[in-house]
Amino acid sequence: MAKEALDKVREAEKKALEITAEAGQKARDIRRDAEVLAEKKFREIMTMGQKESDALKAKAVKEGETLAEPILADGKNQGRKLETLEVKDLGNAVNIIIERIVKADGNR
């Protein structure tokens, strides 16, 4: 009878070790799966953030181009006007500038 009780205790210990080993393996599996899932979610969030960032950047560039368009057009118009100036008009402008320099600085 004592031998049967001892065998039952040994069998119970063996079963307990098996259960403990299984639990440890399940814990490792769960942890691994959680890490894989976390990595996947992290990549999804980063991809979504990059898409939002790209969209905001494109919107800002478009708004900047829209704001710059009239300024560029005005600059081109002014450039065309300067190109059409006659040499005599430039001579008058040069004389006016020289007069101002001479008046401000004396006999130069």
CSV table of N, CA and C in Angstrom, one decimal:
chain,number,residue,atom,x,y,z
A,1,MET,N,0.8,-1.2,0.0
A,1,MET,CA,0.0,0.0,0.0
A,1,MET,C,0.9,1.3,0.0
A,2,ALA,N,1.9,1.3,0.7
A,2,ALA,CA,2.8,2.4,0.8
A,2,ALA,C,3.5,2.6,-0.6
A,3,LYS,N,3.8,1.5,-1.3
A,3,LYS,CA,4.4,1.6,-2.6
A,3,LYS,C,3.4,2.2,-3.6
A,4,GLU,N,2.2,1.8,-3.5
A,4,GLU,CA,1.1,2.4,-4.4
A,4,GLU,C,1.0,3.8,-4.1
A,5,ALA,N,1.0,4.3,-2.9
A,5,ALA,CA,0.8,5.7,-2.6
A,5,ALA,C,2.1,6.4,-3.1
A,6,LEU,N,3.3,5.9,-2.9
A,6,LEU,CA,4.5,6.5,-3.4
A,6,LEU,C,4.4,6.6,-4.9
A,7,ASP,N,4.0,5.6,-5.6
A,7,ASP,CA,3.8,5.6,-7.1
A,7,ASP,C,2.9,6.7,-7.5
A,8,LYS,N,1.8,6.8,-6.8
A,8,LYS,CA,0.8,7.9,-7.1
A,8,LYS,C,1.4,9.3,-6.9
A,9,VAL,N,2.2,9.4,-5.9
A,9,VAL,CA,2.8,10.7,-5.6
A,9,VAL,C,3.8,11.0,-6.7
A,10,ARG,N,4.6,10.0,-7.1
A,10,ARG,CA,5.5,10.2,-8.2
A,10,ARG,C,4.8,10.6,-9.5
A,11,GLU,N,3.7,9.9,-9.8
A,11,GLU,CA,3.0,10.1,-11.0
A,11,GLU,C,2.4,11.5,-10.9
A,12,ALA,N,1.9,11.9,-9.8
A,12,ALA,CA,1.3,13.3,-9.6
A,12,ALA,C,2.4,14.3,-9.8
A,13,GLU,N,3.6,14.1,-9.3
A,13,GLU,CA,4.7,15.0,-9.5
A,13,GLU,C,5.1,15.1,-11.0
A,14,LYS,N,5.1,14.0,-11.6
A,14,LYS,CA,5.5,13.9,-13.1
A,14,LYS,C,4.4,14.7,-13.9
A,15,LYS,N,3.2,14.5,-13.5
A,15,LYS,CA,2.1,15.2,-14.2
A,15,LYS,C,2.2,16.7,-13.9
A,16,ALA,N,2.5,17.1,-12.7
A,16,ALA,CA,2.7,18.5,-12.3
A,16,ALA,C,3.8,19.1,-13.1
A,17,LEU,N,4.9,18.4,-13.3
A,17,LEU,CA,6.1,18.9,-14.1
A,17,LEU,C,5.6,19.1,-15.6
A,18,GLU,N,4.9,18.2,-16.1
A,18,GLU,CA,4.4,18.3,-17.5
A,18,GLU,C,3.5,19.5,-17.6
A,19,ILE,N,2.6,19.7,-16.7
A,19,ILE,CA,1.7,20.8,-16.7
A,19,ILE,C,2.4,22.1,-16.6
A,20,THR,N,3.4,22.1,-15.7
A,20,THR,CA,4.3,23.3,-15.6
A,20,THR,C,5.0,23.6,-16.9
A,21,ALA,N,5.6,22.6,-17.5
A,21,ALA,CA,6.3,22.7,-18.8
A,21,ALA,C,5.4,23.3,-19.9
A,22,GLU,N,4.2,22.7,-19.9
A,22,GLU,CA,3.2,23.1,-20.9
A,22,GLU,C,2.8,24.6,-20.7
A,23,ALA,N,2.6,24.9,-19.4
A,23,ALA,CA,2.2,26.3,-19.1
A,23,ALA,C,3.3,27.3,-19.5
A,24,GLY,N,4.6,26.9,-19.2
A,24,GLY,CA,5.7,27.7,-19.6
A,24,GLY,C,5.8,27.9,-21.1
A,25,GLN,N,5.6,26.8,-21.9
A,25,GLN,CA,5.6,26.9,-23.3
A,25,GLN,C,4.4,27.8,-23.8
A,26,LYS,N,3.3,27.6,-23.2
A,26,LYS,CA,2.1,28.4,-23.6
A,26,LYS,C,2.4,29.9,-23.4
A,27,ALA,N,3.0,30.2,-22.2
A,27,ALA,CA,3.4,31.6,-21.9
A,27,ALA,C,4.4,32.1,-22.9
A,28,ARG,N,5.4,31.3,-23.3
A,28,ARG,CA,6.3,31.8,-24.3
A,28,ARG,C,5.6,32.0,-25.6
A,29,ASP,N,4.7,31.1,-26.0
A,29,ASP,CA,4.0,31.3,-27.2
A,29,ASP,C,3.1,32.5,-27.2
A,30,ILE,N,2.4,32.7,-26.1
A,30,ILE,CA,1.6,33.9,-26.0
A,30,ILE,C,2.4,35.2,-26.1
A,31,ARG,N,3.6,35.2,-25.4
A,31,ARG,CA,4.4,36.4,-25.5
A,31,ARG,C,4.9,36.6,-26.9
A,32,ARG,N,5.4,35.6,-27.6
A,32,ARG,CA,5.9,35.7,-28.9
A,32,ARG,C,4.8,36.2,-29.8
A,33,ASP,N,3.6,35.7,-29.7
A,33,ASP,CA,2.4,36.1,-30.5
A,33,ASP,C,2.1,37.6,-30.2
A,34,ALA,N,2.2,38.0,-29.0
A,34,ALA,CA,1.9,39.4,-28.6
A,34,ALA,C,3.0,40.3,-29.2
A,35,GLU,N,4.2,39.9,-29.2
A,35,GLU,CA,5.3,40.7,-29.7
A,35,GLU,C,5.1,40.8,-31.3
A,36,VAL,N,4.7,39.8,-31.9
A,36,VAL,CA,4.5,39.8,-33.4
A,36,VAL,C,3.3,40.7,-33.7
A,37,LEU,N,2.3,40.6,-32.9
A,37,LEU,CA,1.1,41.5,-33.1
A,37,LEU,C,1.5,42.9,-32.8
A,38,ALA,N,2.2,43.2,-31.8
A,38,ALA,CA,2.6,44.6,-31.4
A,38,ALA,C,3.5,45.2,-32.6
A,39,GLU,N,4.4,44.4,-33.1
A,39,GLU,CA,5.2,44.8,-34.2
A,39,GLU,C,4.4,45.1,-35.4
A,40,LYS,N,3.4,44.3,-35.7
A,40,LYS,CA,2.5,44.5,-36.9
A,40,LYS,C,1.7,45.8,-36.7
A,41,LYS,N,1.1,46.0,-35.5
A,41,LYS,CA,0.4,47.2,-35.2
A,41,LYS,C,1.3,48.4,-35.3
A,42,PHE,N,2.5,48.3,-34.8
A,42,PHE,CA,3.4,49.4,-34.8
A,42,PHE,C,3.7,49.8,-36.3
A,43,ARG,N,3.9,48.9,-37.1
A,43,ARG,CA,4.2,49.1,-38.6
A,43,ARG,C,3.0,49.8,-39.2
A,44,GLU,N,1.8,49.3,-38.9
A,44,GLU,CA,0.5,49.8,-39.5
A,44,GLU,C,0.4,51.3,-39.0
A,45,ILE,N,0.6,51.6,-37.8
A,45,ILE,CA,0.5,52.9,-37.3
A,45,ILE,C,1.6,53.9,-37.9
A,46,MET,N,2.8,53.4,-38.1
A,46,MET,CA,3.8,54.2,-38.7
A,46,MET,C,3.5,54.4,-40.2
A,47,THR,N,2.9,53.4,-40.9
A,47,THR,CA,2.6,53.6,-42.3
A,47,THR,C,1.4,54.6,-42.4
A,48,MET,N,0.5,54.5,-41.5
A,48,MET,CA,-0.7,55.5,-41.5
A,48,MET,C,-0.2,56.9,-41.2
A,49,GLY,N,0.7,57.0,-40.2
A,49,GLY,CA,1.3,58.3,-39.9
A,49,GLY,C,2.1,58.9,-41.1
A,50,GLN,N,2.8,58.0,-41.8
A,50,GLN,CA,3.6,58.5,-43.0
A,50,GLN,C,2.7,59.0,-44.1
A,51,LYS,N,1.6,58.3,-44.3
A,51,LYS,CA,0.6,58.7,-45.3
A,51,LYS,C,0.0,60.0,-44.9
A,52,GLU,N,-0.4,60.2,-43.7
A,52,GLU,CA,-1.0,61.5,-43.2
A,52,GLU,C,0.1,62.6,-43.4
A,53,SER,N,1.3,62.3,-43.0
A,53,SER,CA,2.4,63.3,-43.2
A,53,SER,C,2.5,63.7,-44.6
A,54,ASP,N,2.6,62.7,-45.5
A,54,ASP,CA,2.7,63.0,-47.0
A,54,ASP,C,1.5,63.8,-47.5
A,55,ALA,N,0.3,63.5,-47.0
A,55,ALA,CA,-0.9,64.2,-47.5
A,55,ALA,C,-0.8,65.7,-47.0
A,56,LEU,N,-0.4,65.9,-45.7
A,56,LEU,CA,-0.3,67.3,-45.2
A,56,LEU,C,0.8,68.0,-46.0
A,57,LYS,N,1.9,67.4,-46.3
A,57,LYS,CA,3.0,68.0,-47.0
A,57,LYS,C,2.5,68.4,-48.4
A,58,ALA,N,1.8,67.5,-49.1
A,58,ALA,CA,1.3,67.8,-50.4
A,58,ALA,C,0.3,69.0,-50.4
A,59,LYS,N,-0.5,69.0,-49.4
A,59,LYS,CA,-1.5,70.1,-49.2
A,59,LYS,C,-0.8,71.4,-49.0
A,60,ALA,N,0.3,71.4,-48.1
A,60,ALA,CA,1.0,72.6,-47.9
A,60,ALA,C,1.7,73.1,-49.1
A,61,VAL,N,2.3,72.2,-49.9
A,61,VAL,CA,3.0,72.6,-51.2
A,61,VAL,C,2.0,73.2,-52.1
A,62,LYS,N,0.8,72.6,-52.2
A,62,LYS,CA,-0.2,73.1,-53.1
A,62,LYS,C,-0.7,74.5,-52.7
A,63,GLU,N,-0.9,74.7,-51.4
A,63,GLU,CA,-1.3,76.0,-50.9
A,63,GLU,C,-0.2,77.0,-51.2
A,64,GLY,N,1.0,76.6,-51.0
A,64,GLY,CA,2.2,77.5,-51.2
A,64,GLY,C,2.2,77.9,-52.7
A,65,GLU,N,2.0,76.9,-53.6
A,65,GLU,CA,2.0,77.3,-55.0
A,65,GLU,C,0.9,78.2,-55.4
A,66,THR,N,-0.3,78.0,-54.8
A,66,THR,CA,-1.4,78.8,-55.0
A,66,THR,C,-1.1,80.2,-54.6
A,67,LEU,N,-0.5,80.4,-53.4
A,67,LEU,CA,-0.2,81.7,-52.9
A,67,LEU,C,0.9,82.4,-53.7
A,68,ALA,N,1.9,81.6,-54.2
A,68,ALA,CA,3.0,82.1,-55.0
A,68,ALA,C,2.6,82.5,-56.4
A,69,GLU,N,1.6,81.9,-56.9
A,69,GLU,CA,1.3,82.1,-58.3
A,69,GLU,C,1.0,83.6,-58.7
A,70,PRO,N,0.2,84.3,-57.9
A,70,PRO,CA,0.0,85.7,-58.3
A,70,PRO,C,1.2,86.6,-58.1
A,71,ILE,N,2.0,86.2,-57.1
A,71,ILE,CA,3.3,87.0,-56.9
A,71,ILE,C,4.2,86.8,-58.1
A,72,LEU,N,4.4,85.5,-58.5
A,72,LEU,CA,5.2,85.2,-59.7
A,72,LEU,C,4.7,85.9,-60.9
A,73,ALA,N,3.4,85.9,-61.1
A,73,ALA,CA,2.8,86.6,-62.3
A,73,ALA,C,3.1,88.1,-62.3
A,74,ASP,N,3.0,88.7,-61.1
A,74,ASP,CA,3.2,90.1,-61.0
A,74,ASP,C,4.7,90.4,-61.2
A,75,GLY,N,5.6,89.5,-60.7
A,75,GLY,CA,7.0,89.7,-61.0
A,75,GLY,C,7.3,89.6,-62.5
A,76,LYS,N,6.7,88.7,-63.2
A,76,LYS,CA,6.9,88.5,-64.6
A,76,LYS,C,6.4,89.7,-65.4
A,77,ASN,N,5.3,90.3,-64.9
A,77,ASN,CA,4.8,91.5,-65.6
A,77,ASN,C,5.7,92.7,-65.4
A,78,GLN,N,6.2,92.8,-64.2
A,78,GLN,CA,7.2,93.9,-63.9
A,78,GLN,C,8.5,93.7,-64.7
A,79,GLY,N,8.9,92.5,-64.9
A,79,GLY,CA,10.1,92.2,-65.7
A,79,GLY,C,9.9,92.5,-67.1
A,80,ARG,N,8.7,92.2,-67.6
A,80,ARG,CA,8.4,92.6,-69.0
A,80,ARG,C,8.4,94.1,-69.2
A,81,LYS,N,7.8,94.8,-68.2
A,81,LYS,CA,7.8,96.3,-68.3
A,81,LYS,C,9.2,96.8,-68.3
A,82,LEU,N,10.1,96.2,-67.5
A,82,LEU,CA,11.5,96.7,-67.5
A,82,LEU,C,12.2,96.4,-68.8
A,83,GLU,N,11.9,95.3,-69.4
A,83,GLU,CA,12.5,94.9,-70.7
A,83,GLU,C,12.1,95.9,-71.8
A,84,THR,N,10.9,96.5,-71.7
A,84,THR,CA,10.4,97.4,-72.8
A,84,THR,C,10.8,98.8,-72.6
A,85,LEU,N,11.5,99.1,-71.5
A,85,LEU,CA,12.0,100.5,-71.3
A,85,LEU,C,13.0,100.9,-72.4
A,86,GLU,N,12.8,102.1,-72.8
A,86,GLU,CA,13.7,102.7,-73.9
A,86,GLU,C,15.0,103.1,-73.2
A,87,VAL,N,16.1,103.2,-74.0
A,87,VAL,CA,17.4,103.6,-73.5
A,87,VAL,C,17.3,105.0,-72.9
A,88,LYS,N,16.5,105.9,-73.6
A,88,LYS,CA,16.3,107.3,-73.2
A,88,LYS,C,15.7,107.3,-71.8
A,89,ASP,N,14.7,106.4,-71.5
A,89,ASP,CA,14.1,106.4,-70.2
A,89,ASP,C,15.1,106.0,-69.1
A,90,LEU,N,16.0,105.1,-69.5
A,90,LEU,CA,17.0,104.6,-68.6
A,90,LEU,C,18.0,105.8,-68.3
A,91,GLY,N,18.3,106.6,-69.3
A,91,GLY,CA,19.2,107.7,-69.2
A,91,GLY,C,18.6,108.7,-68.2
A,92,ASN,N,17.3,109.0,-68.3
A,92,ASN,CA,16.7,109.9,-67.3
A,92,ASN,C,16.8,109.3,-65.9
A,93,ALA,N,16.6,108.0,-65.7
A,93,ALA,CA,16.6,107.4,-64.4
A,93,ALA,C,18.1,107.5,-63.9
A,94,VAL,N,19.1,107.3,-64.7
A,94,VAL,CA,20.5,107.4,-64.3
A,94,VAL,C,20.8,108.8,-63.9
A,95,ASN,N,20.3,109.8,-64.6
A,95,ASN,CA,20.5,111.2,-64.2
A,95,ASN,C,19.9,111.5,-62.9
A,96,ILE,N,18.7,111.0,-62.6
A,96,ILE,CA,18.0,111.3,-61.4
A,96,ILE,C,18.8,110.7,-60.2
A,97,ILE,N,19.3,109.4,-60.4
A,97,ILE,CA,20.1,108.8,-59.4
A,97,ILE,C,21.4,109.5,-59.1
A,98,ILE,N,22.0,109.9,-60.2
A,98,ILE,CA,23.3,110.7,-60.0
A,98,ILE,C,23.1,112.0,-59.3
A,99,GLU,N,22.0,112.7,-59.6
A,99,GLU,CA,21.7,113.9,-58.9
A,99,GLU,C,21.5,113.7,-57.4
A,100,ARG,N,20.8,112.7,-57.0
A,100,ARG,CA,20.5,112.4,-55.6
A,100,ARG,C,21.8,112.0,-54.9
A,101,ILE,N,22.7,111.3,-55.6
A,101,ILE,CA,24.0,110.9,-55.0
A,101,ILE,C,24.8,112.1,-54.8
A,102,VAL,N,24.9,113.0,-55.7
A,102,VAL,CA,25.7,114.2,-55.6
A,102,VAL,C,25.1,115.1,-54.6
A,103,LYS,N,23.8,115.3,-54.5
A,103,LYS,CA,23.3,116.2,-53.5
A,103,LYS,C,23.5,115.6,-52.1
A,104,ALA,N,23.4,114.3,-51.9
A,104,ALA,CA,23.6,113.7,-50.6
A,104,ALA,C,25.0,113.7,-50.2
A,105,ASP,N,26.0,113.4,-51.1
A,105,ASP,CA,27.4,113.3,-50.7
A,105,ASP,C,28.3,114.4,-51.1
A,106,GLY,N,27.7,115.4,-51.7
A,106,GLY,CA,28.6,116.6,-52.1
A,106,GLY,C,29.0,116.5,-53.5
A,107,ASN,N,30.3,116.7,-53.7
A,107,ASN,CA,30.9,116.8,-55.1
A,107,ASN,C,31.3,115.5,-55.7
A,108,ARG,N,30.7,114.6,-55.6
A,108,ARG,CA,31.1,113.3,-56.2
A,108,ARG,C,30.7,113.3,-57.6
